[in-house]
Short mmCIF file of C-alpha atoms in Angstrom, two decimals:
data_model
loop_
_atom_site.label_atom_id
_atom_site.label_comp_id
_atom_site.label_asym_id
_atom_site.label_seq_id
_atom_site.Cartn_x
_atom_site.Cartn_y
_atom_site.Cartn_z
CA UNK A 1 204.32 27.73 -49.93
CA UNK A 2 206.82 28.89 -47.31
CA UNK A 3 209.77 28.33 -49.93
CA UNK A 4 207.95 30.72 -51.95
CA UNK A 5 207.05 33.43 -49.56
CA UNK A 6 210.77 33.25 -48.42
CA UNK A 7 212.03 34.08 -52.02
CA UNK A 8 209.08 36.83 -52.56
CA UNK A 9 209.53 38.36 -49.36
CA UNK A 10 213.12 38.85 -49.34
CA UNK A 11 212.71 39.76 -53.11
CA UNK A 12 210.39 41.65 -52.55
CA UNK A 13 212.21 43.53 -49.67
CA UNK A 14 215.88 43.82 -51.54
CA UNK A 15 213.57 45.77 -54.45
CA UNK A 16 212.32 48.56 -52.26
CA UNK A 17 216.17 48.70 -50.69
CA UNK A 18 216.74 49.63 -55.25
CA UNK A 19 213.60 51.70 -54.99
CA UNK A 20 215.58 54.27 -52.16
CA UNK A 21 218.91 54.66 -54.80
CA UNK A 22 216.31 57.65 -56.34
CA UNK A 23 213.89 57.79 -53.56
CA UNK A 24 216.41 59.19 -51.23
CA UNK A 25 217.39 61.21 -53.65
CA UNK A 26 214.17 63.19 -54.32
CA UNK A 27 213.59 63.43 -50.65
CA UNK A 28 216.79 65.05 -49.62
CA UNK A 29 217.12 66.94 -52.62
CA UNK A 30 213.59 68.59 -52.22
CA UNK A 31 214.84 69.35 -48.82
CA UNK A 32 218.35 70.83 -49.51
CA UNK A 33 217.57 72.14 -52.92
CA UNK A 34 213.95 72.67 -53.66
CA UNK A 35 211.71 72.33 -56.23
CA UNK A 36 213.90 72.99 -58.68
CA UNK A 37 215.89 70.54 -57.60
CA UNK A 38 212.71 68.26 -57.68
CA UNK A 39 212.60 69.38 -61.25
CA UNK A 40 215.87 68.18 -62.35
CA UNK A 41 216.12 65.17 -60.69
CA UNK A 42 213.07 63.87 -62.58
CA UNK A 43 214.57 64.84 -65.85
CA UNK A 44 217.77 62.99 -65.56
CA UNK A 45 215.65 60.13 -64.20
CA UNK A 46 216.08 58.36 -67.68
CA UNK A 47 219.04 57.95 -67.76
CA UNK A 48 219.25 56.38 -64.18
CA UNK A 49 216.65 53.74 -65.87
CA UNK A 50 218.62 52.97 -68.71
CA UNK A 51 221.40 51.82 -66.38
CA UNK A 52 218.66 49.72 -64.45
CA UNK A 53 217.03 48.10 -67.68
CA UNK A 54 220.46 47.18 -68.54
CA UNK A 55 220.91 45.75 -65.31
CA UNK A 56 217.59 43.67 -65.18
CA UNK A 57 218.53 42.73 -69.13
CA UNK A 58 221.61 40.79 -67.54
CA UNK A 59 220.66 39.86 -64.88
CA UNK A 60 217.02 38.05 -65.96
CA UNK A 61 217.93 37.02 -69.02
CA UNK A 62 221.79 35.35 -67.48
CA UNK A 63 220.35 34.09 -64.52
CA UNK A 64 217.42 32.32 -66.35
CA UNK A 65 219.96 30.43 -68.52
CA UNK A 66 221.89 29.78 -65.39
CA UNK A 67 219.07 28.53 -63.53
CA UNK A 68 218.80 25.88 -66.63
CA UNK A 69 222.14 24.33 -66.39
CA UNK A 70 222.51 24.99 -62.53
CA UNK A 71 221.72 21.79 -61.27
CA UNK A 72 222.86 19.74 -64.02
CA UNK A 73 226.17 21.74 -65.85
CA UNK A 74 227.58 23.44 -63.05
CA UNK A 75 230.50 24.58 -64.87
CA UNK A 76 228.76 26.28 -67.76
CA UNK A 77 226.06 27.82 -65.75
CA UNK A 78 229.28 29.54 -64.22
CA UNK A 79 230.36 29.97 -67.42
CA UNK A 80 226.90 31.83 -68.22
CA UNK A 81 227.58 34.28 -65.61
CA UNK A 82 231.10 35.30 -66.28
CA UNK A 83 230.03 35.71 -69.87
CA UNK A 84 227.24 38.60 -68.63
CA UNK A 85 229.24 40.46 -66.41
CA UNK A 86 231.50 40.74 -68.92
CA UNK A 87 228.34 41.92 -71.32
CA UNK A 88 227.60 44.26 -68.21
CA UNK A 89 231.02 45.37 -68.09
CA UNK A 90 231.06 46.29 -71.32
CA UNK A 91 227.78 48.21 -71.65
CA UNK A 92 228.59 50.33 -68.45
CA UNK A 93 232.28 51.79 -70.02
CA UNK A 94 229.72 52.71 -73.19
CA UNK A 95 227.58 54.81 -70.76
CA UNK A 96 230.50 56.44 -68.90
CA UNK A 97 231.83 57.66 -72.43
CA UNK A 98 228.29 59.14 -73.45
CA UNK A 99 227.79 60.72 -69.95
CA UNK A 100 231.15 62.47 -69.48
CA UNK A 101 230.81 63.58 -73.72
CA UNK A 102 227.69 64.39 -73.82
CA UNK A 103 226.09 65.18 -70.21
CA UNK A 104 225.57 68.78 -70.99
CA UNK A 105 223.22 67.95 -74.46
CA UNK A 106 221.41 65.12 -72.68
CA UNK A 107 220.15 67.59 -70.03
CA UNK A 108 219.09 69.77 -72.73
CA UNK A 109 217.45 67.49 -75.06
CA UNK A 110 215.25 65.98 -72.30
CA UNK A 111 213.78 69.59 -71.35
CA UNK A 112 216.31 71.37 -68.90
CA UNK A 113 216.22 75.11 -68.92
CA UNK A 114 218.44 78.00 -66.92
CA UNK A 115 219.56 77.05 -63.64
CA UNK A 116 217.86 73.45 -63.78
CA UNK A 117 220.23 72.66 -67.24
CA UNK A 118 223.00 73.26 -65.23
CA UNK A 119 221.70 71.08 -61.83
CA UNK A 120 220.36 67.80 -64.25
CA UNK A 121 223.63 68.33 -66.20
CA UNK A 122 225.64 67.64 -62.89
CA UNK A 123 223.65 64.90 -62.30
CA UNK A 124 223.85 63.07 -65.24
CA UNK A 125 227.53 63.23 -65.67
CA UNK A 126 227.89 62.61 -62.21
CA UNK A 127 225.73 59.56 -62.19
CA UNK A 128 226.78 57.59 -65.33
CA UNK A 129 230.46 56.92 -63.73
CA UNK A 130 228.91 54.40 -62.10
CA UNK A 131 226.83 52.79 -64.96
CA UNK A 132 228.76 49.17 -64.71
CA UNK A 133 228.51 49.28 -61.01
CA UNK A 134 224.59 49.97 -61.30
CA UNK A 135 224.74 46.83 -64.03
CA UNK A 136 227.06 44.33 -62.25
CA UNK A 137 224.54 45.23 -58.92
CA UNK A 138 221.23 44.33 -60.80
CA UNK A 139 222.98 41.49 -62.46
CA UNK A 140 224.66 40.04 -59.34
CA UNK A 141 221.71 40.15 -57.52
CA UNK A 142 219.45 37.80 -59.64
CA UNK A 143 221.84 35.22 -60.10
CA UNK A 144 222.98 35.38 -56.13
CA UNK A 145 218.77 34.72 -56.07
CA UNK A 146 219.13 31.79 -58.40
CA UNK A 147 222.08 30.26 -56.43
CA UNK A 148 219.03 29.70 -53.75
CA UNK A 149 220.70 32.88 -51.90
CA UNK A 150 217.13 35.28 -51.62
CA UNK A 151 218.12 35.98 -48.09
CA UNK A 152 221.98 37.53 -49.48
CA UNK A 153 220.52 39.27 -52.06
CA UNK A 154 217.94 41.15 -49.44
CA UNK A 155 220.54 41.72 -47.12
CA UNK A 156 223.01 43.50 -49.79
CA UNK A 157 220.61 45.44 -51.47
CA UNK A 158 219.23 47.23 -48.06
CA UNK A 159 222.70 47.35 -46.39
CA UNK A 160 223.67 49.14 -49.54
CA UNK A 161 220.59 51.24 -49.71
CA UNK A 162 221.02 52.20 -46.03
CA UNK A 163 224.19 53.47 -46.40
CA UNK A 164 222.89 55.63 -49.96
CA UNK A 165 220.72 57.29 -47.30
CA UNK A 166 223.28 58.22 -44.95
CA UNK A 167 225.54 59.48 -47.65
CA UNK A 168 222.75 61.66 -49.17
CA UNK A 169 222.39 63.27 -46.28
CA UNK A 170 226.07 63.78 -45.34
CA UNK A 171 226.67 64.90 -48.73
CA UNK A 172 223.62 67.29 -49.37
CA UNK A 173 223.56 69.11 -46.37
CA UNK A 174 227.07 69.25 -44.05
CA UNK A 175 228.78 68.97 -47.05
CA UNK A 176 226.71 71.09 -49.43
CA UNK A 177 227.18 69.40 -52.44
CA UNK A 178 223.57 69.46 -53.88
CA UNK A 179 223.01 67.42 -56.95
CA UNK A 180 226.08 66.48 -57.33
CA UNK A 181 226.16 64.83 -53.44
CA UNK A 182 223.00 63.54 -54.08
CA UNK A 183 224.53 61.20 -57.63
CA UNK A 184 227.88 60.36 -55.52
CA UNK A 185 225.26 58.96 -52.52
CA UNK A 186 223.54 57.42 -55.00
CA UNK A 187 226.63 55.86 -57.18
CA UNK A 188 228.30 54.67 -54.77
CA UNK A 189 225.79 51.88 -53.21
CA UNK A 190 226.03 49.47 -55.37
CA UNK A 191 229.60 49.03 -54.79
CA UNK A 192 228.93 48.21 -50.87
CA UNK A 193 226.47 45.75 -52.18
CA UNK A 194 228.75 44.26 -55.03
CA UNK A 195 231.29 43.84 -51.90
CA UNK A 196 229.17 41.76 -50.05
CA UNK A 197 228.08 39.21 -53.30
CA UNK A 198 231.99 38.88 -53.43
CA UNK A 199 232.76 38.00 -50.49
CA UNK A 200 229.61 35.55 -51.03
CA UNK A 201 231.57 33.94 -54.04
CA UNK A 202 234.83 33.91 -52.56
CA UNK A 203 233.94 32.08 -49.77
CA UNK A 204 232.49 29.31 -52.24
CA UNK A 205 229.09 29.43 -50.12
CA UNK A 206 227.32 28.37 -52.99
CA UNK A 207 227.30 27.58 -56.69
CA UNK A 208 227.78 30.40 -58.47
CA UNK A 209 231.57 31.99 -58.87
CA UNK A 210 233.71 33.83 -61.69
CA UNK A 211 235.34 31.60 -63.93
CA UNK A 212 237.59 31.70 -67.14
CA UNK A 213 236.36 30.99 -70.64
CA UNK A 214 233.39 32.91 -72.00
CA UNK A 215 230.28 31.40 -74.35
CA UNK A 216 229.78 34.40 -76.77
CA UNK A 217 226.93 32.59 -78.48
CA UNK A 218 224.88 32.90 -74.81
CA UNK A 219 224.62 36.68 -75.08
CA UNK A 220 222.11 36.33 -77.82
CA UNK A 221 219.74 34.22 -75.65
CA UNK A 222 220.55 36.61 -72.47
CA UNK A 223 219.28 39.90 -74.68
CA UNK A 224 216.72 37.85 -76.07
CA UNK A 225 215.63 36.77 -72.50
CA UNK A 226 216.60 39.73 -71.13
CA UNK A 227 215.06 42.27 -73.48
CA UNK A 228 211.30 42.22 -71.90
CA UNK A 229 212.89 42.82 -68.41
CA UNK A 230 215.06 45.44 -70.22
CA UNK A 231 212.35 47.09 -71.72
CA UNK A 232 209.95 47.04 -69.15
CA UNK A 233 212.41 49.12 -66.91
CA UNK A 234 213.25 51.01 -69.42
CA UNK A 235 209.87 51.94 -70.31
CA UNK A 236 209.27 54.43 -67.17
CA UNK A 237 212.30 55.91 -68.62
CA UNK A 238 210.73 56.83 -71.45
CA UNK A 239 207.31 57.68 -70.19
CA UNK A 240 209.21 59.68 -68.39
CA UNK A 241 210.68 61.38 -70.73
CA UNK A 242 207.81 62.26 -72.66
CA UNK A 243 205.73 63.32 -69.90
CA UNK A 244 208.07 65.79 -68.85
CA UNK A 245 207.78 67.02 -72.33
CA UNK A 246 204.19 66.90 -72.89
CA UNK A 247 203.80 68.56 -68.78
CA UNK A 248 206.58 71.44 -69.64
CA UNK A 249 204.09 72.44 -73.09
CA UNK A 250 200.93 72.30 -71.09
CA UNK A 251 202.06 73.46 -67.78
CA UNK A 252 205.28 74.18 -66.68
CA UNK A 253 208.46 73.47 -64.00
CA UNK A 254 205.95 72.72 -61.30
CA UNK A 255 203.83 70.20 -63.21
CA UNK A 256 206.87 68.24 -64.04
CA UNK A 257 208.12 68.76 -59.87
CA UNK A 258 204.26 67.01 -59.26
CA UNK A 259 205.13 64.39 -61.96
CA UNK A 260 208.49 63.61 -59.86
CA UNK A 261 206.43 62.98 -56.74
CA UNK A 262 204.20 60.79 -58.48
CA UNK A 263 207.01 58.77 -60.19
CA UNK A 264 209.04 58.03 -57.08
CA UNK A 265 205.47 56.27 -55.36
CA UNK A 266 205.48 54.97 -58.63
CA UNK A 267 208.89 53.62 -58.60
CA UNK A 268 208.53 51.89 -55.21
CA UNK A 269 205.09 50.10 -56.49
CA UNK A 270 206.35 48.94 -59.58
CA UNK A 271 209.93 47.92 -57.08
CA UNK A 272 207.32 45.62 -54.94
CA UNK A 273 205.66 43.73 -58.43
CA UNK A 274 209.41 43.37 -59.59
CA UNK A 275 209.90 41.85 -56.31
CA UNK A 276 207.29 39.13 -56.70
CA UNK A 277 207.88 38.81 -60.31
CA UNK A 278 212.03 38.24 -59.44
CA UNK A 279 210.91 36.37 -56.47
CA UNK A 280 208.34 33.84 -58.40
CA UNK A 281 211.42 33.04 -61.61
CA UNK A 282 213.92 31.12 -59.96
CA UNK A 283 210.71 28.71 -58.72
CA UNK A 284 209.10 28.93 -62.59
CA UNK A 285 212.73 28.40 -63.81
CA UNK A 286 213.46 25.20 -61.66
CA UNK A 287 210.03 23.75 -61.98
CA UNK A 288 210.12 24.23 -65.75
CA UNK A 289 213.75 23.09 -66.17
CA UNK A 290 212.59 19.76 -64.00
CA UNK A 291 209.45 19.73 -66.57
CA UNK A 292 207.36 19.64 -62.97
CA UNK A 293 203.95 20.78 -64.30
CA UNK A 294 202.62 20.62 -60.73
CA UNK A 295 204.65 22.52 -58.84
CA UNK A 296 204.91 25.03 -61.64
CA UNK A 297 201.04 25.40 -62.00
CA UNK A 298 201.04 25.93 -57.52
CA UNK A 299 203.60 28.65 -57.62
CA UNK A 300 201.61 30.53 -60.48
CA UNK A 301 198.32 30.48 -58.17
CA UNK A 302 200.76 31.92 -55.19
CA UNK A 303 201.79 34.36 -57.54
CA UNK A 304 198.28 35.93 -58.53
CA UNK A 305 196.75 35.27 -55.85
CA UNK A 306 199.78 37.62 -53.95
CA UNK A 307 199.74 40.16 -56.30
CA UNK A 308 195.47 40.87 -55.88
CA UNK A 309 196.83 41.12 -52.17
CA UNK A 310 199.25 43.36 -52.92
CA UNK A 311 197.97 45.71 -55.27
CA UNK A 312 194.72 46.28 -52.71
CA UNK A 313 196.73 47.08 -50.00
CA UNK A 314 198.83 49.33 -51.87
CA UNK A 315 195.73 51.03 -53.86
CA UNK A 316 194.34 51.95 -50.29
CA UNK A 317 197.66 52.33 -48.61
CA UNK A 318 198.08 55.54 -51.85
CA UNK A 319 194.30 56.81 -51.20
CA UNK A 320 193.99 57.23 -47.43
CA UNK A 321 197.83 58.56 -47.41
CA UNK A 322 198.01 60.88 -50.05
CA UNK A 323 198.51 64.06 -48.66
CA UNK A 324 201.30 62.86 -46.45
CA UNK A 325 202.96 61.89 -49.20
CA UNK A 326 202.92 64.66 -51.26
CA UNK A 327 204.25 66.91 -47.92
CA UNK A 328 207.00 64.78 -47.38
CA UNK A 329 208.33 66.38 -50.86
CA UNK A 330 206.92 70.08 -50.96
CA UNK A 331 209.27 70.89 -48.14
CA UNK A 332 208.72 74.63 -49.29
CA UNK A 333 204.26 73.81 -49.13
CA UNK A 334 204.13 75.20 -52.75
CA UNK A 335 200.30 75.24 -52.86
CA UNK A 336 200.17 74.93 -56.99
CA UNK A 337 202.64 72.03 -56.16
CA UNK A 338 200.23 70.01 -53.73
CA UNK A 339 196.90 70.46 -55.90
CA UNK A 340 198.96 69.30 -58.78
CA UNK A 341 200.40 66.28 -57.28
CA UNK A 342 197.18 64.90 -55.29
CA UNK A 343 195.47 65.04 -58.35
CA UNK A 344 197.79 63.25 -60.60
CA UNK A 345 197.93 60.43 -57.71
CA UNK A 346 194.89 59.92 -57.87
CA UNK A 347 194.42 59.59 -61.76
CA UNK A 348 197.82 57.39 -62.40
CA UNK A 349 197.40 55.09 -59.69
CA UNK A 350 193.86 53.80 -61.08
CA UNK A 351 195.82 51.12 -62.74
CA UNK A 352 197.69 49.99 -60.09
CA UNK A 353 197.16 46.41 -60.24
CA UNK A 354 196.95 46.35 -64.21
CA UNK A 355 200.88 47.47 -63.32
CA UNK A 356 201.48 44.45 -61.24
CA UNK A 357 199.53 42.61 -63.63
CA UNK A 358 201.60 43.02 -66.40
CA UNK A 359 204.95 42.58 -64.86
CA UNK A 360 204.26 39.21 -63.33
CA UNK A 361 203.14 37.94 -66.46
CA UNK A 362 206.28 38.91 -68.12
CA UNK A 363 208.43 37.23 -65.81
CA UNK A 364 206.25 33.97 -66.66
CA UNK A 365 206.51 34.31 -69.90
CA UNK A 366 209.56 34.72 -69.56
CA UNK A 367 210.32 31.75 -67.51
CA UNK A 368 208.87 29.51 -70.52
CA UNK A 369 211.40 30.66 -72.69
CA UNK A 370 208.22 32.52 -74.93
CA UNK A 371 209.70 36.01 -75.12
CA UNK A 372 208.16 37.34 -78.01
CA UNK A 373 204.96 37.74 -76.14
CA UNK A 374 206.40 39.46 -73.17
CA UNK A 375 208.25 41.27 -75.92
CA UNK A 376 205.05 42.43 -77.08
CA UNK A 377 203.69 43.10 -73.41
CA UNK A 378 206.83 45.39 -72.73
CA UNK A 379 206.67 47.27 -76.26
CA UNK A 380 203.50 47.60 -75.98
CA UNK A 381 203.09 49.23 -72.56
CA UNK A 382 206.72 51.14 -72.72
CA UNK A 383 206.06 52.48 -76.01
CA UNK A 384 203.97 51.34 -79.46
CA UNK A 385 200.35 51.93 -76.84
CA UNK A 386 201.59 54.63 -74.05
CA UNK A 387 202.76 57.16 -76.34
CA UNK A 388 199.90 57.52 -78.58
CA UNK A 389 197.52 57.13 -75.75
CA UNK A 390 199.63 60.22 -74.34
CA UNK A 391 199.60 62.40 -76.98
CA UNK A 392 196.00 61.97 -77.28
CA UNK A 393 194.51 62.47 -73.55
CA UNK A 394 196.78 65.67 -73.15
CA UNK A 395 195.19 67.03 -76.53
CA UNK A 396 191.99 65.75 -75.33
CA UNK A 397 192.36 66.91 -71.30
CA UNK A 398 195.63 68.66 -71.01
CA UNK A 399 197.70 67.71 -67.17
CA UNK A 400 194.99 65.52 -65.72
CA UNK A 401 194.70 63.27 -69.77
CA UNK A 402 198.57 63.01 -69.03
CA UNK A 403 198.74 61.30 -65.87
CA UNK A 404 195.46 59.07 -67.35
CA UNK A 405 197.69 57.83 -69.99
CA UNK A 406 199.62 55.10 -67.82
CA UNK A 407 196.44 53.02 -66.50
CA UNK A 408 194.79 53.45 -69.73
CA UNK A 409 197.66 51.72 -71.22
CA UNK A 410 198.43 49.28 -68.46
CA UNK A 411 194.36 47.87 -68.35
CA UNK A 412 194.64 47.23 -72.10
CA UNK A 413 197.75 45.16 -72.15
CA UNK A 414 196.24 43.54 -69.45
CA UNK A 415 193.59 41.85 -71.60
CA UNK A 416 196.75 40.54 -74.16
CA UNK A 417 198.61 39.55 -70.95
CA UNK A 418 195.01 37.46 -69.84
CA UNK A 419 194.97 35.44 -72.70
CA UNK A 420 198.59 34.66 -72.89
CA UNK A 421 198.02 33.18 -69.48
CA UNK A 422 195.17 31.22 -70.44
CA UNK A 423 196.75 29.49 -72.87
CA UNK A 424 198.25 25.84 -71.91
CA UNK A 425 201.67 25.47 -70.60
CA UNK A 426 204.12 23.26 -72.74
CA UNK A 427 205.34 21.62 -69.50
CA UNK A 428 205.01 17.62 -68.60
CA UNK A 429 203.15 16.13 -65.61
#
């Protein structure tokens, strides 16, 4: 039990320190900028989740093979790991060439109008030349956790995180960069963090280091492994995306400025459940590998049983604080702003523990080498269910059938998510 609140805690803990790259962001940007700024910044949101699902692709999918061999091929679990970050590599140049080419069209096709086409534009192009630092961060960090490292991989993330805040500031405001300050802050984290993993690996403190040679045939299973992680970032990406679109038809700039508010809570909530679900693998991944039913079955109680915990505290934490909240972002007390983001608190967090609920089970799935049911969990909930369930409660109830959509969504995968759980574990006594 203590070897399992150490790795959730400090998971738990190094996912907030992600959850500040954008939360920083919208804070100081509603301060130096406004709600317009607000505005933007949630519409170029997407593309700061692809870079994150691409991340959490490599890095849960690599790690978990890693974690397989670890112990017993130390040499091609290494192997494993120079093999994804040259994956990551690789998918981070693609995104630089798309966001320098095309940052101007993305901003438009996601919504941006006027003076806000021209701030998410910045943002965007600004952002994406740090796509395979964002990747080789996320990455990094999960295997660092499965090199029995939780504590490292707490410390980076925050002492990178910390110093994104200091730079926002510094850059927004004596150095009056807006949007554009506010992607440099935010780009250039990761790098203090990837600084410290190195100097992890050079030092040899543990297992894990860079190695020649390459196993090609591993990228398969790392997508494959990867791709419910992937998705399930991803997936606020594109809800997102489309409820920016479906808020700008019914409403307007300020509904989508409420929507921001309500995604960055949202992005630090669904940070925490990543945290236990990153925090509970390497355990599921050791047990399993060691075919140790028992231990396996005791970490999956601690796991539940913490997120019920979790998820009440954080349901109550949301209700009694949610005007506070919502001020800390209308810098400019926009009236129209507050009304609209109080109520769509209220309304999306409903399903916060079907959230947590779904996530964890992923990550066990996961962890049993079954992805095609957390693939179906992540579709599901990111796309094939959400989006229709959208487009039907803002027909049916226009802004508040909009922020409805997620919990609806979330409590019905739940039930597919309870009876994959249910089911027996292939695992020996």
């Amino acid at each position: 039990m203590k070897e399992y609140l150490r790795y959730i805690s400090s998971n738990i803990m190094a996912m907030i320190g992600i959850s500040l790259y954008v939360l920083a962001d919208t804070y100081f940007i509603a301060l130096g900028v406004g709600s317009q700024g607000l505005t933007a910044l949630n519409l170029a949101l997407p593309f700061f989740n692809v870079m994150s699902a691409t991340g959490f692709m490599c890095g849960v999918g690599g790690s978990t093979r890693y974690a397989l061999f670890r112990e017993s091929e130390t040499r091609k679990a290494n192997t494993i790991y120079s093999t994804t970050v040259l994956f990551g590599i690789i998918l981070g140049i693609i995104m630089i060439v798309i966001g320098q080419l095309f940052h101007y069209q993305l901003a438009y096709l996601v919504g941006a109008r006027g003076r806000i086409l021209t701030m998410t534009s910045t943002y965007i192009q600004t952002v994406t030349m740090f796509a395979p630092a964002f990747i080789l961060n996320y990455t990094t960090e999960n295997f660092i956790k499965n090199d029995q490292a939780p504590g490292l991989a707490m410390s980076a993330s925050l002492i990178g995180n910390f110093a994104n805040i200091v730079l926002d500031y510094i850059l927004i405001f004596p150095m009056h960069m807006g949007m554009r300050g506010a992607a440099l802050a935010t780009g250039m984290a990761p790098l203090i963090s990837l600084t410290l993993y190195g100097i992890y690996m050079v030092k040899e403190k543990g297992t894990l280091k860079i190695i020649k040679g390459y196993l090609y045939q591993e990228i398969k299973h790392i997508f494959l492994l990867g791709f419910p992680a992937f998705f399930n970032e991803l997936a606020n990406g594109l809800i997102i995306l489309v409820f920016n679109a479906l808020l700008l038809h019914y409403s307007g700039n300020l509904a989508v400025a409420a929507y921001g508010i309500v995604t960055n809570v949202s992005i630090i909530i669904i940070c925490i459940y990543n945290g236990l679900a990153h925090g509970s693998q390497p355990l599921w991944s050791r047990y399993f590998a060691r075919q140790d039913a028992h231990q396996y079955r005791a970490i999956t109680r601690y796991a539940y049983r913490s997120l019920t915990v979790i998820a009440i505290f954080l349901y109550l934490v949301i209700y009694a604080f949610t005007g506070v909240i919502v001020a800390a972002f209308n810098s400019q007390q926009v009236a129209s702003l507050t009304t609209l983001s109080i109520t769509g608190m209220h309304l999306y967090f409903i399903g916060i523990f079907f959230m947590g609920f779904n996530i964890l089970t992923i990550m066990y799935l996961i962890t049993q080498q079954k992805s095609s049911p957390a693939h179906i969990i992540s579709l599901g909930k990111g796309l094939f269910l959400v989006l229709p369930v959208a487009f039907v409660m803002a027909f049916l109830f226009k802004v508040p059938g909009i922020f409805l959509a997620v919990p609806i969504t979330e409590g019905i995968m739940s039930l597919y998510s309870l009876y994959q759980i249910r089911k027996k574990t292939k695992i020996r006594t």
